[in-house]
Coordinates of C-alpha atoms in Angstrom, one line a residue:
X1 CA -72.5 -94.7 79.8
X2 CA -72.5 -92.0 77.2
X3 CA -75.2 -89.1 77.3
X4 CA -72.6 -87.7 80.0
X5 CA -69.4 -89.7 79.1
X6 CA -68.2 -89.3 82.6
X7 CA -67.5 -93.6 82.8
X8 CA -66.3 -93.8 86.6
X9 CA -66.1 -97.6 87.8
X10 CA -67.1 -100.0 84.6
X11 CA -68.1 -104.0 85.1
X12 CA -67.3 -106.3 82.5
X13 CA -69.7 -109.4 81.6
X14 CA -69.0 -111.6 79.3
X15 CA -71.3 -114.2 77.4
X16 CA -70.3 -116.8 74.9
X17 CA -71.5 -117.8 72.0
X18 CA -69.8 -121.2 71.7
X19 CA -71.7 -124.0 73.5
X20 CA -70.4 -127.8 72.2
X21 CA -73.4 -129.4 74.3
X22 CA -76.2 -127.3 72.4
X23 CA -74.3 -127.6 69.2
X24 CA -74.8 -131.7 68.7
X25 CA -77.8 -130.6 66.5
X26 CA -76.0 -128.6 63.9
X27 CA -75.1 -130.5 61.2
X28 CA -72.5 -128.3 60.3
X29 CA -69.1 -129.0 61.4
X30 CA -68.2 -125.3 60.6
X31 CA -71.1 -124.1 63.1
X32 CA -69.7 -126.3 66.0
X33 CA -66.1 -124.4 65.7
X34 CA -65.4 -120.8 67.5
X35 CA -65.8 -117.7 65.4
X36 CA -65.5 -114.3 65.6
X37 CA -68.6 -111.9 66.5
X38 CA -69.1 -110.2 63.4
X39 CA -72.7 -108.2 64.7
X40 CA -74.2 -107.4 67.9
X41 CA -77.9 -106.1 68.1
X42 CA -79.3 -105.6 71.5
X43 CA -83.3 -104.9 71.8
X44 CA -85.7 -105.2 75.6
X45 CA -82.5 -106.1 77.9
X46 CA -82.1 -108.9 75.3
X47 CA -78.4 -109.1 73.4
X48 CA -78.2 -111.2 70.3
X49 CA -74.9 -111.8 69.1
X50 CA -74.0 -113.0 65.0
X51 CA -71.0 -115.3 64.4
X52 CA -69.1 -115.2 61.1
X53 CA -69.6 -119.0 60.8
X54 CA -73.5 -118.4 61.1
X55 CA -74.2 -118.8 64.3
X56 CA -76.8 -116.4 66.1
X57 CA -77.2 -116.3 70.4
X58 CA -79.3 -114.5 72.4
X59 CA -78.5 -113.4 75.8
X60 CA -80.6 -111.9 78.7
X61 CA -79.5 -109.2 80.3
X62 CA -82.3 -109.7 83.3
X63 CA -80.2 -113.3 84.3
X64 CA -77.3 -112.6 82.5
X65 CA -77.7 -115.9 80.9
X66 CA -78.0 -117.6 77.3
X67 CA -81.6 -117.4 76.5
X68 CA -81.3 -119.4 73.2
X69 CA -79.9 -119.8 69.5
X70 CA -81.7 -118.5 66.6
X71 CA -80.4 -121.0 64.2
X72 CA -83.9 -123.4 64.1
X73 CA -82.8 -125.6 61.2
X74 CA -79.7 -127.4 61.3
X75 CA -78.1 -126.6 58.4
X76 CA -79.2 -122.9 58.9
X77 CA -76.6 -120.4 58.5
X78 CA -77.5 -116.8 59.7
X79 CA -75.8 -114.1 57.3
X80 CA -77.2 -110.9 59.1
X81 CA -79.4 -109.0 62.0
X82 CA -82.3 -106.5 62.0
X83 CA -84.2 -104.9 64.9
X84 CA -87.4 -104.0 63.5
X85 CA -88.8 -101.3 65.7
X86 CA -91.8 -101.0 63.8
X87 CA -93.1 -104.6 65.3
X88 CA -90.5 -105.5 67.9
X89 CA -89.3 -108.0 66.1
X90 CA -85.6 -109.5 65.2
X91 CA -85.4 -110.2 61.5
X92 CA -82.8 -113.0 60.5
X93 CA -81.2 -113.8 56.6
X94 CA -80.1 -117.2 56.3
X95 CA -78.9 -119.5 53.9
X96 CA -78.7 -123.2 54.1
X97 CA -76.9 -125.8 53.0
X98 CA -80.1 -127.9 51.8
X99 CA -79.9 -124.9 48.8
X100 CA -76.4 -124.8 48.4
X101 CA -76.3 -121.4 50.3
X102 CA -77.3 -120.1 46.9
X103 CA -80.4 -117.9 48.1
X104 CA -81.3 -115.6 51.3
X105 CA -84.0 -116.8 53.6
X106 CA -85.6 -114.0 56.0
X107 CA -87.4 -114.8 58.7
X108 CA -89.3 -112.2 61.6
X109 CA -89.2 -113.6 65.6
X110 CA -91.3 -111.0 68.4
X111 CA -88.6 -110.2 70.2
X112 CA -91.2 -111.2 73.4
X113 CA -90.9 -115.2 72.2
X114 CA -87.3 -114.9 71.7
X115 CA -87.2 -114.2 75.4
X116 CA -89.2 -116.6 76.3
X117 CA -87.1 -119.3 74.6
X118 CA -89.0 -120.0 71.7
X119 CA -87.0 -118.5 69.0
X120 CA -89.2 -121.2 66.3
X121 CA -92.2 -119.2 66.9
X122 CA -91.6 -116.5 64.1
X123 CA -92.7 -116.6 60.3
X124 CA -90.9 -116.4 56.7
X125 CA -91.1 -113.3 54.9
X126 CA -90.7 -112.7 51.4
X127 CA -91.6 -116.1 50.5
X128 CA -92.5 -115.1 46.9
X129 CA -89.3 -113.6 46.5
X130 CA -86.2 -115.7 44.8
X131 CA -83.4 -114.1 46.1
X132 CA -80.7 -115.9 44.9
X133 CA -77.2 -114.3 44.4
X134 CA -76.5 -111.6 43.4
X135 CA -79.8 -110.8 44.8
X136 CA -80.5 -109.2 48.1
X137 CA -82.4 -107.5 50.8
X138 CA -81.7 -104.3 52.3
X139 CA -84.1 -102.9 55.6
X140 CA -84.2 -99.4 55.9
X141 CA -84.6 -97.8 58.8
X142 CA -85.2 -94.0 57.9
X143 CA -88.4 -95.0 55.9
X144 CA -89.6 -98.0 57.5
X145 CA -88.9 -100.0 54.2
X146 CA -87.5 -103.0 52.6
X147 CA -85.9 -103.3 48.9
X148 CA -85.5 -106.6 47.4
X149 CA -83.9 -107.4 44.7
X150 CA -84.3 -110.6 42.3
X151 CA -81.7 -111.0 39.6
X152 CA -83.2 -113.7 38.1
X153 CA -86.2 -111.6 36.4
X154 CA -84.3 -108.3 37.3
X155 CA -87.3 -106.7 39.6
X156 CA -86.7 -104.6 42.5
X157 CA -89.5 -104.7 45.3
X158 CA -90.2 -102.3 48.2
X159 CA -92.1 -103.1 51.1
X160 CA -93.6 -102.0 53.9
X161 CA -91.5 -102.6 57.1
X162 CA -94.2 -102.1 59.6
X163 CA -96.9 -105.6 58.1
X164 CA -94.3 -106.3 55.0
X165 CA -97.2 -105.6 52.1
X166 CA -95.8 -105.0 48.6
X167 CA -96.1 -101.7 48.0
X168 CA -94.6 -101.4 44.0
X169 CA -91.8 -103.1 41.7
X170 CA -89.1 -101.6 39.8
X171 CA -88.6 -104.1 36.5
X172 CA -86.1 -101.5 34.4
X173 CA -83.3 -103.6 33.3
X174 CA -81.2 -101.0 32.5
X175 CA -81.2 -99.9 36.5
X176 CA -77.2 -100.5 37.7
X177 CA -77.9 -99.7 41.6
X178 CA -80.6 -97.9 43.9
X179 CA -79.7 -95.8 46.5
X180 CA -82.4 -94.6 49.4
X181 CA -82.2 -91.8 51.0
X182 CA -85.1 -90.0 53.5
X183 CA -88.2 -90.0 51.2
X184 CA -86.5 -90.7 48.2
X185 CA -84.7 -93.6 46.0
X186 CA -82.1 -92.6 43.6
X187 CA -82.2 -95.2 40.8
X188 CA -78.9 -94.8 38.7
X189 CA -78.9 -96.9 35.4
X190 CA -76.1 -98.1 33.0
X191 CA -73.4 -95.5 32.2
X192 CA -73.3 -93.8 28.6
X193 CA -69.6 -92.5 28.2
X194 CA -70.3 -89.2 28.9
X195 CA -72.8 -89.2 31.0
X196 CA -74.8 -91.5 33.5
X197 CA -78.7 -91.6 33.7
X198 CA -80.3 -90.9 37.0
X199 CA -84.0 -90.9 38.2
X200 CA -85.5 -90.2 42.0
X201 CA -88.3 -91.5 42.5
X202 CA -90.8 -91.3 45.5
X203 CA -89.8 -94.0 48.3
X204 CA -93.4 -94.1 49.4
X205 CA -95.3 -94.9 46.0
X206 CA -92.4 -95.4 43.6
X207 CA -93.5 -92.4 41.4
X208 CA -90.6 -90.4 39.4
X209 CA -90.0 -86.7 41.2
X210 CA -87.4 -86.0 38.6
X211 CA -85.5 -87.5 35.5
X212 CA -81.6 -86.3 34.5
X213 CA -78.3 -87.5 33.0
X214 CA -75.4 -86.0 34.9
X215 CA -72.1 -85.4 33.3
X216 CA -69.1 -87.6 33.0
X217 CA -65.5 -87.3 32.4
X218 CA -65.2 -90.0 29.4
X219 CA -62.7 -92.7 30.1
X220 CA -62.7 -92.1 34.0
X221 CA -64.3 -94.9 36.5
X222 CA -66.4 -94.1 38.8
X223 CA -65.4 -93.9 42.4
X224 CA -69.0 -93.5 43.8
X225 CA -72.6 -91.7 43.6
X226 CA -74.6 -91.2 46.2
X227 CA -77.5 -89.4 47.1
X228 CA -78.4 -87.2 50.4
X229 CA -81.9 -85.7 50.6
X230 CA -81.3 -82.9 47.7
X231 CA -77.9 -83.6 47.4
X232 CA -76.4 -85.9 44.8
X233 CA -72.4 -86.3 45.1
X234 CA -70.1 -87.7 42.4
X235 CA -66.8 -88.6 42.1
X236 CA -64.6 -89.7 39.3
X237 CA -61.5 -91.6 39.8
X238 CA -58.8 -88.7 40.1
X239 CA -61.3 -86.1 39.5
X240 CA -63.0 -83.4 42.4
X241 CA -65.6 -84.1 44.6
X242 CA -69.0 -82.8 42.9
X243 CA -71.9 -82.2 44.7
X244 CA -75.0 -81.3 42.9
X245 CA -78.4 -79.6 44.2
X246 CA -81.2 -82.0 42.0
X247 CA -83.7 -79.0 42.8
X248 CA -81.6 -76.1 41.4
X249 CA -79.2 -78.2 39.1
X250 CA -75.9 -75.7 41.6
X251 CA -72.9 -77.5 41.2
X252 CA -70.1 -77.0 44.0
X253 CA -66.8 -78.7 43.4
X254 CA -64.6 -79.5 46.4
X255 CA -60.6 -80.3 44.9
X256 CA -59.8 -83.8 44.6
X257 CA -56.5 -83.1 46.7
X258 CA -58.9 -82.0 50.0
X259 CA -61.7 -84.7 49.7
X260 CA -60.3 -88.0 48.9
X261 CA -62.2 -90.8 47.9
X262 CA -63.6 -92.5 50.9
X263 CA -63.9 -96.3 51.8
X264 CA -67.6 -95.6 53.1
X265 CA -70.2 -93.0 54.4
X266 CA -72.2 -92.5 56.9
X267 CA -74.5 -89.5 56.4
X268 CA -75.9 -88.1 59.1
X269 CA -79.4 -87.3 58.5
X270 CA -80.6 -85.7 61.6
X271 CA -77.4 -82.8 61.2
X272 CA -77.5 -82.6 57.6
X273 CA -74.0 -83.6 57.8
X274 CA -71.9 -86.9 56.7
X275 CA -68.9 -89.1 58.2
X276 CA -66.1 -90.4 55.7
X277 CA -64.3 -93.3 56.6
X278 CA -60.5 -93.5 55.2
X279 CA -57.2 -95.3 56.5
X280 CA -58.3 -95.5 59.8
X281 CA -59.8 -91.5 60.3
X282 CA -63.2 -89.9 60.8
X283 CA -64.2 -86.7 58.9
X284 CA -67.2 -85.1 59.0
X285 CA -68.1 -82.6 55.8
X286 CA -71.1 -80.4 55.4
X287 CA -73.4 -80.5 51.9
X288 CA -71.1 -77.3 50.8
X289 CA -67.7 -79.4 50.6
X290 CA -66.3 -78.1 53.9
X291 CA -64.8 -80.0 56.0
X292 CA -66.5 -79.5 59.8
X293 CA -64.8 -81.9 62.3
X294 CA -61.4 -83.8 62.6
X295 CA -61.0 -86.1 65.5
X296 CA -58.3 -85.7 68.3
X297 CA -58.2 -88.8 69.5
X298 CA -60.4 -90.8 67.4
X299 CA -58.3 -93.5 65.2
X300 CA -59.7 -96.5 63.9
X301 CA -58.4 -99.9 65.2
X302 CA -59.0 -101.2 61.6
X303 CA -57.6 -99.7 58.0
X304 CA -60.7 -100.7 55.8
X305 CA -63.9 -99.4 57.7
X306 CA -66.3 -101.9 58.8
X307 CA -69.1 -100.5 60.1
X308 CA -69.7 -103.0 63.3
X309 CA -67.3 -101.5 64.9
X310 CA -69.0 -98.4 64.8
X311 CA -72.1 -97.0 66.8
X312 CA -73.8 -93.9 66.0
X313 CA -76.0 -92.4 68.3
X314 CA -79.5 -91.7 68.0
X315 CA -79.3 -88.1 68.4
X316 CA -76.0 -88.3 65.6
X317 CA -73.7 -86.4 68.4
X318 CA -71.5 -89.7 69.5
X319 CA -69.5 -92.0 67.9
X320 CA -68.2 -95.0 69.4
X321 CA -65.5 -96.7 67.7
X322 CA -62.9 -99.3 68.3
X323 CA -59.9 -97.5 68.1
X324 CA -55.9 -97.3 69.0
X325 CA -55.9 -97.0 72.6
X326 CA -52.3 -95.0 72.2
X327 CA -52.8 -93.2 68.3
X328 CA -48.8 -91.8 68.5
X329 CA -47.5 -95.3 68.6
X330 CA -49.9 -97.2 67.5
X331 CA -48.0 -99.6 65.3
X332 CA -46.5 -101.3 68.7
X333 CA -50.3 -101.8 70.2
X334 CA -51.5 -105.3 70.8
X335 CA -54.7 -103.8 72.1
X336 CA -57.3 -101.6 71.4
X337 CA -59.6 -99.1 73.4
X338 CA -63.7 -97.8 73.0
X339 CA -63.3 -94.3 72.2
X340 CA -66.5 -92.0 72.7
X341 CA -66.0 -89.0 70.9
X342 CA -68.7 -85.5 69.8
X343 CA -69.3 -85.9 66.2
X344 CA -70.0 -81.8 66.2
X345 CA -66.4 -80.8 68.0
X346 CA -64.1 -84.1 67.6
X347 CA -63.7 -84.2 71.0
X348 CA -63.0 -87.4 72.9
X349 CA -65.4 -87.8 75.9
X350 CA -64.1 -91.2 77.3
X351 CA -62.1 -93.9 76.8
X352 CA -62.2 -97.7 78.1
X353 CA -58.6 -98.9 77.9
X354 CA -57.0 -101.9 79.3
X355 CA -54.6 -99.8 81.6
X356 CA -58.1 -98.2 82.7
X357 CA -58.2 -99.0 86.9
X358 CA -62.0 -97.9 86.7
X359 CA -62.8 -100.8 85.2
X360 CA -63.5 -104.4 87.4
X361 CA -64.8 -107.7 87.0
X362 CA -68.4 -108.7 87.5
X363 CA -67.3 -111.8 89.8
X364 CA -71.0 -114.0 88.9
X365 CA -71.2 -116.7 86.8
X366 CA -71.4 -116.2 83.1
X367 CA -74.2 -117.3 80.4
X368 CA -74.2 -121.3 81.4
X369 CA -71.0 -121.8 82.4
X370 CA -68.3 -121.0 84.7
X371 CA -67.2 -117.7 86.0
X372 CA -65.7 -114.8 83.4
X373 CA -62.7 -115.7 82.0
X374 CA -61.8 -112.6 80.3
X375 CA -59.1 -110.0 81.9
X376 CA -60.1 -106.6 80.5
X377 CA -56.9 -106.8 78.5
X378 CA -58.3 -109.7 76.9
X379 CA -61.7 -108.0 76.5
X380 CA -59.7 -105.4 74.8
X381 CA -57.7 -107.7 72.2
X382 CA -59.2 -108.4 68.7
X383 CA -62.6 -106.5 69.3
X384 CA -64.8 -107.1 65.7
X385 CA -68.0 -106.2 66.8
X386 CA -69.7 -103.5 68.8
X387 CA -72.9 -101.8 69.7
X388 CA -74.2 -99.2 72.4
X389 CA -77.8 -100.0 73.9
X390 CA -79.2 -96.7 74.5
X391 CA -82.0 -97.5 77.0
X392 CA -80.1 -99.6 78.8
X393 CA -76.5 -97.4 78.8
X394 CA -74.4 -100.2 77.8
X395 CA -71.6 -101.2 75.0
X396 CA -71.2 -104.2 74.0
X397 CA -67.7 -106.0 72.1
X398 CA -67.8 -109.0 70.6
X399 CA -63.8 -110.5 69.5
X400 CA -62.6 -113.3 67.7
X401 CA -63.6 -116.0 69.8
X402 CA -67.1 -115.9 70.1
X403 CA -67.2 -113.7 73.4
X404 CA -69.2 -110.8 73.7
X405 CA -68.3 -108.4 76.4
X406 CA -70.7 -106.0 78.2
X407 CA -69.3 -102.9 79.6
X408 CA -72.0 -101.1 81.9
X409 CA -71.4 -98.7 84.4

């Protein structure tokens, strides 16, 4: 639908993830309710779809039916989705009620027995790991890693995303927050007042490339560092934008008044460019400070920025968004639209709206029940979760009651 954004007629499926008859085994009564999609992941014409009460379906795109859910324990409550690419693989992280939610499970399915219905036919990972909150588990695409973290003993593990060996520990208990970046974690460690230390260190082997404090204004919070390749970028509440070349120690400064502190990034690493998120718009800045693309028609549905409502491309040229269908009066709009737009010029390439007459009805029946219910107004109402499947050319919405949408040319 998107390398040439030209949409001509669109179908809409629909699939549900709310099923009363396969939910008698939950023992749950939160997991038998409706809930909104809050992630959609979609790997080998199979979509899987994440609730917000914990409940994870996957669909078929072959049959265009339910294959199965992923929840194998009753009381399991699925928190998040991975695609691992590496091993075709879905990687779930649940909690349960047996351990009073209190730590995260993971757990690897081929995504070859998912399809064939047996979604109880994966493995545990990171068994050894106690991962009770505020631990966690972040999978990291770029460098085909995972970071754990065990606040218990403090220790930060990386492992190897392709056969999930340990490859090294961090145990510095002075270490605030790790940030990864292509080839390289930035370890940032308890502020001094004037100054907060910093180390990068080799993402493959853990081994320190360099070793610095970086300045601070005394008395100010602050609002965010984070690190890009070469570049680190700091901001201090109130205070310009710094961003500092770790190999030359250049500073540029870009005022406080242009560059705003942002409710998330998304850097873009294939452009050497990165997206900032704030009430509602898309910016796109350059490692210099300069700001490179403002959207014409690209404003956010939602104030605070939550990335499943976003899709990036592979290439980083497209974003999808869910976004105001009509941005000049947007505070009378009930529903939304899917706005494509060129990350490079800002452009908008297309647009599925509800007053679209491109767009029809797949008449056959959905998952395993009765035919769509869904107008494309409806479709269009409440989206909270998105994702494009490249191979297959598709988007796919989920909204607040559980339905996922599939718009396909």
């Amino acid at each position: 639908m998107c390398r040439g954004c030209k949409l001509g007629s669109k179908s809409l499926e629909e699939f549900d993830t709310h099923d009363p008859k396969a939910h008698h085994f939950l023992k749950l009564p939160f997991l038998k309710k409706r809930s909104r999609i809050v992630e959609i992941v979609a790997a080998r014409d199979t979509v899987f779809a994440l609730t917000h009460s914990g409940i994870c379906a996957a669909f078929s795109r072959e049959t265009n039916k339910r294959i199965c859910f992923l929840n194998i324990s009753s009381d399991e409550v699925i928190r998040s989705l991975f695609y691992n690419k590496n091993n075709d693989s879905l990687i779930t992280v649940s909690v349960y009620a047996s351990d009073n939610y209190s730590s995260l499970k993971c757990r690897t399915t081929p995504i070859e027995y998912i399809r064939r219905g047996q979604p109880d036919a994966g493995f545990p990972l990171f068994e050894s790991e106690s991962l009770r909150w505020p631990g966690f588990v972040e999978f990291d695409d770029v460098n085909g890693k995972v970071l754990t973290y065990s606040a218990q003993d403090r220790i930060y593990k990386v492992f190897d995303l392709k056969n999930y060996t340990m490859l090294y520990s961090i145990s510095d208990k002075q270490v605030q927050e790790i940030k990864i970046s292509p080839g390289i974690m930035l370890l940032i460690f308890d502020r001094a007042p004037s100054h907060v230390p910093l180390k990068i260190l080799s993402i493959e082997d853990g081994s320190v490339l360099k070793h610095f404090n970086h300045l601070l204004h005394r008395n100010k919070k602050v609002d965010f560092i984070e690190q890009f390749n070469e570049k680190l970028l700091v901001k201090q509440e109130n205070e310009n934008l710094q961003i500092l070349d770790v190999r030359n120690s250049q500073l540029t400064e870009v005022s406080r008044t242009e560059f705003m502190t942002p409710s998330a990034f998304i850097f873009l690493y294939e452009n050497q460019l990165f997206l900032t998120f704030r009430n509602r718009t898309v910016a796109v800045w350059n490692f210099r400070g300069e700001l490179v693309t403002s959207f014409e028609d690209h404003l956010l549905w939602y104030p605070d920025c939550n990335t499943n409502n976003i899709y990036i491309t592979s290439e980083q040229d497209l974003i999808i968004s869910y976004c105001k269908a009509h941005p000049e009066n947007c505070c009378e709009e009930a529903v939304g639209s899917i706005n494509i737009s060129n990350i490079l010029t800002g452009k908008c390439l297309a647009k599925i709206r509800a007053d679209d007459p491109s767009v029809g009805i797949s008449p056959r029946a959905r998952g395993n029940s009765s035919i769509i219910r869904s107008t494309v107004q409806e479709a269009l109402e409440d989206v909270t979760a998105l994702f494009y499947d490249e191979e297959r050319n598709e988007i796919y919405t989920g909204n607040r009651h559980g339905l996922v949408h599939v718009w396909s040319n």
